[in-house]
PDB file of C-alpha atoms in Angstrom:
ATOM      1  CA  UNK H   1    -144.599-119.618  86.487  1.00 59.00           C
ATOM      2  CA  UNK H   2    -145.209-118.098  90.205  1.00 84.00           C
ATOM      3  CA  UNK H   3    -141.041-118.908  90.014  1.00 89.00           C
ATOM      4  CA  UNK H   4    -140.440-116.983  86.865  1.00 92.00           C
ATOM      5  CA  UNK H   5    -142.653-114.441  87.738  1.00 93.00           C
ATOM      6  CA  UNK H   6    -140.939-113.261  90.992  1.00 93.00           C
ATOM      7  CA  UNK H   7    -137.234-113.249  89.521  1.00 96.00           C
ATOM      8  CA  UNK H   8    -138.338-111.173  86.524  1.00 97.00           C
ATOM      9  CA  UNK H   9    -140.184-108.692  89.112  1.00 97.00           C
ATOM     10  CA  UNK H  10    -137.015-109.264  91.737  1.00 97.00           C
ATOM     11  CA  UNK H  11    -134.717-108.311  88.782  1.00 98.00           C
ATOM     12  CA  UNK H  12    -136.433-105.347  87.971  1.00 98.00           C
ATOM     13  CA  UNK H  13    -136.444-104.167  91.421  1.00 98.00           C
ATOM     14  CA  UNK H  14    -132.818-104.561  91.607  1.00 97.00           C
ATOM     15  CA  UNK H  15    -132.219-102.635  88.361  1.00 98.00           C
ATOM     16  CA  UNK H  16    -134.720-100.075  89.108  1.00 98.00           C
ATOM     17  CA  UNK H  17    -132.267 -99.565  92.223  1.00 98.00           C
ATOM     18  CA  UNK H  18    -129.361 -99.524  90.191  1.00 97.00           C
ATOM     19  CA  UNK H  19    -130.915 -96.541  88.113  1.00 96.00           C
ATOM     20  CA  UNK H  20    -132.443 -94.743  90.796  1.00 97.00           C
ATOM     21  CA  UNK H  21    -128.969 -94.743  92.647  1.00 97.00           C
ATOM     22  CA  UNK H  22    -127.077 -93.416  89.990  1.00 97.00           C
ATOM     23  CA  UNK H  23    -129.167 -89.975  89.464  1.00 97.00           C
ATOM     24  CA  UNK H  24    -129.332 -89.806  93.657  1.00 98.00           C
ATOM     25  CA  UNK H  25    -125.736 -89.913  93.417  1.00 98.00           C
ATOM     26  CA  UNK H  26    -125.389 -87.080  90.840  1.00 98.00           C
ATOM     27  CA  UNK H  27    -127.909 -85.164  92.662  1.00 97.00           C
ATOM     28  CA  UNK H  28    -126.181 -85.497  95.873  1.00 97.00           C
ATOM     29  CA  UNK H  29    -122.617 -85.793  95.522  1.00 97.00           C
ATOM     30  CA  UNK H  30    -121.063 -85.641  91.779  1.00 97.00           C
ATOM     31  CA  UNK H  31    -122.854 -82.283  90.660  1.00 98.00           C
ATOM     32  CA  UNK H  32    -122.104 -80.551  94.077  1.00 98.00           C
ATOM     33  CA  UNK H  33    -118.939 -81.755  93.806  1.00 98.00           C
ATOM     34  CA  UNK H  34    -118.350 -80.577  90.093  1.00 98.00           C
ATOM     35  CA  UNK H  35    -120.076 -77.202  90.957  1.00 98.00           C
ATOM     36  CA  UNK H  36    -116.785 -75.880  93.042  1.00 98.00           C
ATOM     37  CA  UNK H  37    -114.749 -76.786  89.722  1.00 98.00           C
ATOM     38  CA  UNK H  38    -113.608 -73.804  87.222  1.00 98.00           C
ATOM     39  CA  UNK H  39    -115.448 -73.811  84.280  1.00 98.00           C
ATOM     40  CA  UNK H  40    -112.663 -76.098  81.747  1.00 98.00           C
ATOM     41  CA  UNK H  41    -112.576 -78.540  84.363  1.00 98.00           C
ATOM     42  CA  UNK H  42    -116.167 -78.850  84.884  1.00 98.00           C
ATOM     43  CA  UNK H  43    -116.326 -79.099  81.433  1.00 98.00           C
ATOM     44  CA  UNK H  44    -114.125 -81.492  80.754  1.00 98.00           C
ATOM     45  CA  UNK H  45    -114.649 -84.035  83.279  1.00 98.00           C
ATOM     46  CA  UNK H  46    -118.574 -83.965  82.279  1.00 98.00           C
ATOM     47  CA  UNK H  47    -117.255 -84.517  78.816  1.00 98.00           C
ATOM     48  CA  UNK H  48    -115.640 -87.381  79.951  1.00 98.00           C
ATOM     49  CA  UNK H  49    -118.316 -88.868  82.388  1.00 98.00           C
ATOM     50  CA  UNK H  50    -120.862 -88.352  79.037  1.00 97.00           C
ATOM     51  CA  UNK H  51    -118.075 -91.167  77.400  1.00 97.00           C
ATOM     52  CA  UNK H  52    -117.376 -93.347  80.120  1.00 97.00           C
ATOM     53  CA  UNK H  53    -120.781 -93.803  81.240  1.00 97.00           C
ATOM     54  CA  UNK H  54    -122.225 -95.225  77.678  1.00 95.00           C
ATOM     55  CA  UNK H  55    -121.090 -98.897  78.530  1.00 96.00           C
ATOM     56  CA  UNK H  56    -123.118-102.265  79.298  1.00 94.00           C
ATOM     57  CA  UNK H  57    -123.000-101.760  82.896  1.00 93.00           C
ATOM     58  CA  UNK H  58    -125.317 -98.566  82.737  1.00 95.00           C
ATOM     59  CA  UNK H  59    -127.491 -99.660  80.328  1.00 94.00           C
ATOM     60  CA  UNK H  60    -128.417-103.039  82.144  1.00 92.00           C
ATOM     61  CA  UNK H  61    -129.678-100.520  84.561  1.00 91.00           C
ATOM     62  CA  UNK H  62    -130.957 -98.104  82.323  1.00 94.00           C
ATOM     63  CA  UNK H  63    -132.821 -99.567  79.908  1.00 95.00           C
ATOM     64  CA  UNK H  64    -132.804-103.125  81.199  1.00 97.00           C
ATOM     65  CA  UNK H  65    -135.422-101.471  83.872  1.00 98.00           C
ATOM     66  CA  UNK H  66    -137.680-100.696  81.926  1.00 97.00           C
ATOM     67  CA  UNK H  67    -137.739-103.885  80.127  1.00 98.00           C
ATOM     68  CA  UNK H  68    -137.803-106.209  83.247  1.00 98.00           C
ATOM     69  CA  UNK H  69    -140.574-104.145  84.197  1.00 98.00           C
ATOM     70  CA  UNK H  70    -142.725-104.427  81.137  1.00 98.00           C
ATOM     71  CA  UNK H  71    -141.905-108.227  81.424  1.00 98.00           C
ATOM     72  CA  UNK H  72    -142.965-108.385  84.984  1.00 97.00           C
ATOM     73  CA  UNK H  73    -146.433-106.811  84.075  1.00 97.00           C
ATOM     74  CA  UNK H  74    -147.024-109.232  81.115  1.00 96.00           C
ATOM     75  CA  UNK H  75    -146.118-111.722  83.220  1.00 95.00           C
ATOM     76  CA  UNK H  76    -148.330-110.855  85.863  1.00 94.00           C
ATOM     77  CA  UNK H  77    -151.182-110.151  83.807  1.00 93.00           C
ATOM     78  CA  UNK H  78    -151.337-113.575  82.950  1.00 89.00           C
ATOM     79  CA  UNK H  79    -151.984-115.028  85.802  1.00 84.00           C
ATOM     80  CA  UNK H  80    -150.895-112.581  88.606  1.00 82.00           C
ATOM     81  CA  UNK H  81    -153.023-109.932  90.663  1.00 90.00           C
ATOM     82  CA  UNK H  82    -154.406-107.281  89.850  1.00 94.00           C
ATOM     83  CA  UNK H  83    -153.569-105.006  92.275  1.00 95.00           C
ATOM     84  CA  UNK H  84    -149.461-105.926  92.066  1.00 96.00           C
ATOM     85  CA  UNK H  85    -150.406-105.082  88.027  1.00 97.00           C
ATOM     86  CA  UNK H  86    -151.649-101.710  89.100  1.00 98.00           C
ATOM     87  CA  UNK H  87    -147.759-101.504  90.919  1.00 98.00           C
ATOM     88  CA  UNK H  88    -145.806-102.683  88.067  1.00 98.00           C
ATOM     89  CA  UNK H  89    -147.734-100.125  85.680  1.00 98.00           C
ATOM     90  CA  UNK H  90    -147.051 -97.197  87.625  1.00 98.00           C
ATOM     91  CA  UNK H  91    -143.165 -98.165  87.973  1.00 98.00           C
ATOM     92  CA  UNK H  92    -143.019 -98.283  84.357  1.00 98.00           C
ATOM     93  CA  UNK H  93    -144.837 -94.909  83.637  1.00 98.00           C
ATOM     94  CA  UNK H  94    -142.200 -93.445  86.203  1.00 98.00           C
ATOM     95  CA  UNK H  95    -139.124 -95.365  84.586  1.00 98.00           C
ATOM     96  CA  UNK H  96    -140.902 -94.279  81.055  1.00 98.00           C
ATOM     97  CA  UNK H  97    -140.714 -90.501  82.365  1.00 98.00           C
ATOM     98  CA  UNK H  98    -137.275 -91.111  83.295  1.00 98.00           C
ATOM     99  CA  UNK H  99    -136.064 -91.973  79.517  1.00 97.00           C
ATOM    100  CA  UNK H 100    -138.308 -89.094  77.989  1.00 98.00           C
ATOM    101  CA  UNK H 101    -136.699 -87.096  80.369  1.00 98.00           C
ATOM    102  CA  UNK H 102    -133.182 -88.234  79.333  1.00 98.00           C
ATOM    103  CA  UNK H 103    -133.846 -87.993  75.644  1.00 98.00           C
ATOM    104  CA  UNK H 104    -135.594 -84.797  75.646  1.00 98.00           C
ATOM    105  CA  UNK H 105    -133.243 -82.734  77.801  1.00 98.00           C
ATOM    106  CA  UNK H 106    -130.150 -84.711  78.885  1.00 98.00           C
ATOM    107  CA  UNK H 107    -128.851 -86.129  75.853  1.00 98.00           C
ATOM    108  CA  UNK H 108    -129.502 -82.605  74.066  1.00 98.00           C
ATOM    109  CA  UNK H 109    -127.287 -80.630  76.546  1.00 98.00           C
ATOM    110  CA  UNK H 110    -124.980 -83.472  76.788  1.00 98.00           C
ATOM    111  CA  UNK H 111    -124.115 -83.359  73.025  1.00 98.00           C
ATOM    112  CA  UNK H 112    -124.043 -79.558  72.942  1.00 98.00           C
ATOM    113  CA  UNK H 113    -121.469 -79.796  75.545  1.00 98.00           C
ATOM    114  CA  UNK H 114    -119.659 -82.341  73.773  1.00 98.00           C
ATOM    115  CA  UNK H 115    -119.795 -80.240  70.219  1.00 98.00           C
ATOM    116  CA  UNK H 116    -118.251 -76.981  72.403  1.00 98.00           C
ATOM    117  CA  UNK H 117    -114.785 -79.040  72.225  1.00 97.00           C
ATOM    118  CA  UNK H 118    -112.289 -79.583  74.057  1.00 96.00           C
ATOM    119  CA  UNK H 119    -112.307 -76.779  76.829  1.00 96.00           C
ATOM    120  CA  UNK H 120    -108.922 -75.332  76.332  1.00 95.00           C
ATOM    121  CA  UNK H 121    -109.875 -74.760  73.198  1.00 96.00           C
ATOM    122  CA  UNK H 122    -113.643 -73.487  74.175  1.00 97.00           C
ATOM    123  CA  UNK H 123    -113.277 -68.940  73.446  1.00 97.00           C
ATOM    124  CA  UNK H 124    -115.886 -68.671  76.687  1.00 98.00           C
ATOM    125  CA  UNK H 125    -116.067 -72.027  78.700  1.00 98.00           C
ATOM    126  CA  UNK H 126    -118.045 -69.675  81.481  1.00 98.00           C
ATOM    127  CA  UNK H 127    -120.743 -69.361  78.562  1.00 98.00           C
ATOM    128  CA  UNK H 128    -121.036 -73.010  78.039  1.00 98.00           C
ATOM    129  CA  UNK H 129    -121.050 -74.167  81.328  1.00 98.00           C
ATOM    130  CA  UNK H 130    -124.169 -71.497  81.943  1.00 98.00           C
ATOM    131  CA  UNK H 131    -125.986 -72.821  78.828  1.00 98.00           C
ATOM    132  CA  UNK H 132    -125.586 -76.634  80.727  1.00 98.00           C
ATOM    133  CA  UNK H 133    -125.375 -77.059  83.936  1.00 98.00           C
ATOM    134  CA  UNK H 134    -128.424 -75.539  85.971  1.00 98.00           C
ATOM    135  CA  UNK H 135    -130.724 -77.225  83.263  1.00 98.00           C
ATOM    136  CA  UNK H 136    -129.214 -80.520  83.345  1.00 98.00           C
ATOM    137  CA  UNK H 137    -128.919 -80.522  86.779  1.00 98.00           C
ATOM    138  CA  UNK H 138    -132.334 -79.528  87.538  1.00 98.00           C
ATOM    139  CA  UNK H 139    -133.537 -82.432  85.126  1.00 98.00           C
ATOM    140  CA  UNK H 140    -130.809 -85.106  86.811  1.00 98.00           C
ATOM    141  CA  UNK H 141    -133.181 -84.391  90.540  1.00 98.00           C
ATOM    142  CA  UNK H 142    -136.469 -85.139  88.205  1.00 98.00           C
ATOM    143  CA  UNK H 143    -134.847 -88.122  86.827  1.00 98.00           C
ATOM    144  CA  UNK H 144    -133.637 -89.464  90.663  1.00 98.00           C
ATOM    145  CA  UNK H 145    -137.272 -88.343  91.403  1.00 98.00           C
ATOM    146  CA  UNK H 146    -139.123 -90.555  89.127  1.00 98.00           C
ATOM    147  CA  UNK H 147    -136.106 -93.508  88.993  1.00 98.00           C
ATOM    148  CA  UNK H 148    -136.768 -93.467  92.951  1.00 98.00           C
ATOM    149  CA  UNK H 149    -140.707 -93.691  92.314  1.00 98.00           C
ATOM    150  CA  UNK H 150    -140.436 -96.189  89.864  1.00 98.00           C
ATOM    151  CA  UNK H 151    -138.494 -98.359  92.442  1.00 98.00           C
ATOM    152  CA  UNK H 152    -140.768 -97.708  94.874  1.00 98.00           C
ATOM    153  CA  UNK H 153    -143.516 -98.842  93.075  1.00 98.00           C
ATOM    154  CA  UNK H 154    -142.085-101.955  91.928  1.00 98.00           C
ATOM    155  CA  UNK H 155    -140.375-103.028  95.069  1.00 98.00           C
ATOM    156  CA  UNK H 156    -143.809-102.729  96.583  1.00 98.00           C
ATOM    157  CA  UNK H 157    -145.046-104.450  93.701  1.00 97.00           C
ATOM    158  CA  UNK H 158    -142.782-107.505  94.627  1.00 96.00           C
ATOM    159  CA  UNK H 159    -143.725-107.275  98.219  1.00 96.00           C
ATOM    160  CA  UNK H 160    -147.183-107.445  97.343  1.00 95.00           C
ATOM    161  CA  UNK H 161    -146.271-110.702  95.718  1.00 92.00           C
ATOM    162  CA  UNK H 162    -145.243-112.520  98.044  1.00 87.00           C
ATOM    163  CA  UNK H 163    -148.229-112.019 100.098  1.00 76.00           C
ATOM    164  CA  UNK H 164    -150.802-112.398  97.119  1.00 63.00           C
ATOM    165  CA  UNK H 165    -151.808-115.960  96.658  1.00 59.00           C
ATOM    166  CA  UNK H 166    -151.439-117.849  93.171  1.00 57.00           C
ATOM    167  CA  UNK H 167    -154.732-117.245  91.116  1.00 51.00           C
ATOM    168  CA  UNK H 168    -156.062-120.273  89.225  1.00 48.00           C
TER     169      UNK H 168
END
């Protein structure tokens, strides 16, 4: 169990990662990057980033997270300590934040930009660029914030392990 116990916890660390990585890189590089676009291309390739991103690759990261986490705690409430418990349950309330945060305000403005169109066909792509992008980017840092806590918490978590004698 001690075994099982550290790959689930080692497996959401790694997929906490994965997750917090992603909205870094938005915050940091994509988003800038998009930012000196016009407004149809900015459009357009979010449009297209909303697509491509919806495949099993992302969501091993982004829900799979969440899941290895709440694994990890079960796992380490039966039989584990206490104090890596406390670790594990405050990575999951951050990941937890992070898919509120996503499904209140991210997916929203992602499908509004996806119903404008296709931009060359969009009467004031200005307009709809203005009605997206400082919210969702504002809401991407949030979600890097609390995806980065969440890893924190559980990589600690899983150092704490190692150094926590079995109980029983």
């Amino acid at each position: 169990m001690p075994a099982l116990r550290t790959a689930v916890l080692f497996g959401a660390t790694l997929t906490t990662g994965l997750g917090a990585g992603l909205f870094y890189a938005y915050s940091c590089s994509v988003m800038p990057g998009l930012a000196r676009a016009d407004d149809r291309s900015f459009i357009e390739v979010m449009q297209r980033i909303n697509v491509a991103i919806l495949n099993g690759w992302f969501m091993l990261s982004f829900l799979g997270a969440l899941v290895l986490i709440g694994v990890a705690g079960v796992l380490e409430l039966r039989g584990g300590s206490r104090t890596v418990l406390l670790w594990i349950g405050a990575a999951a309330v951050f990941q937890l934040a992070m898919l509120v945060i996503t499904g209140a305000v991210s997916v929203p403005l992602n499908d509004r930009l996806a119903a404008a169109g296709t931009p060359d066909h969009i009467a004031d792509p200005a307009a709809v660029r203005a009605a997206f992008e400082d919210t969702w980017v504002r809401w991407n840092l949030i979600r890097a914030l609390t995806c980065t806590a969440a890893f924190g918490c559980v990589a600690w978590a899983l150092r704490l392990s190692a150094r926590i004698p079995e109980v029983g």
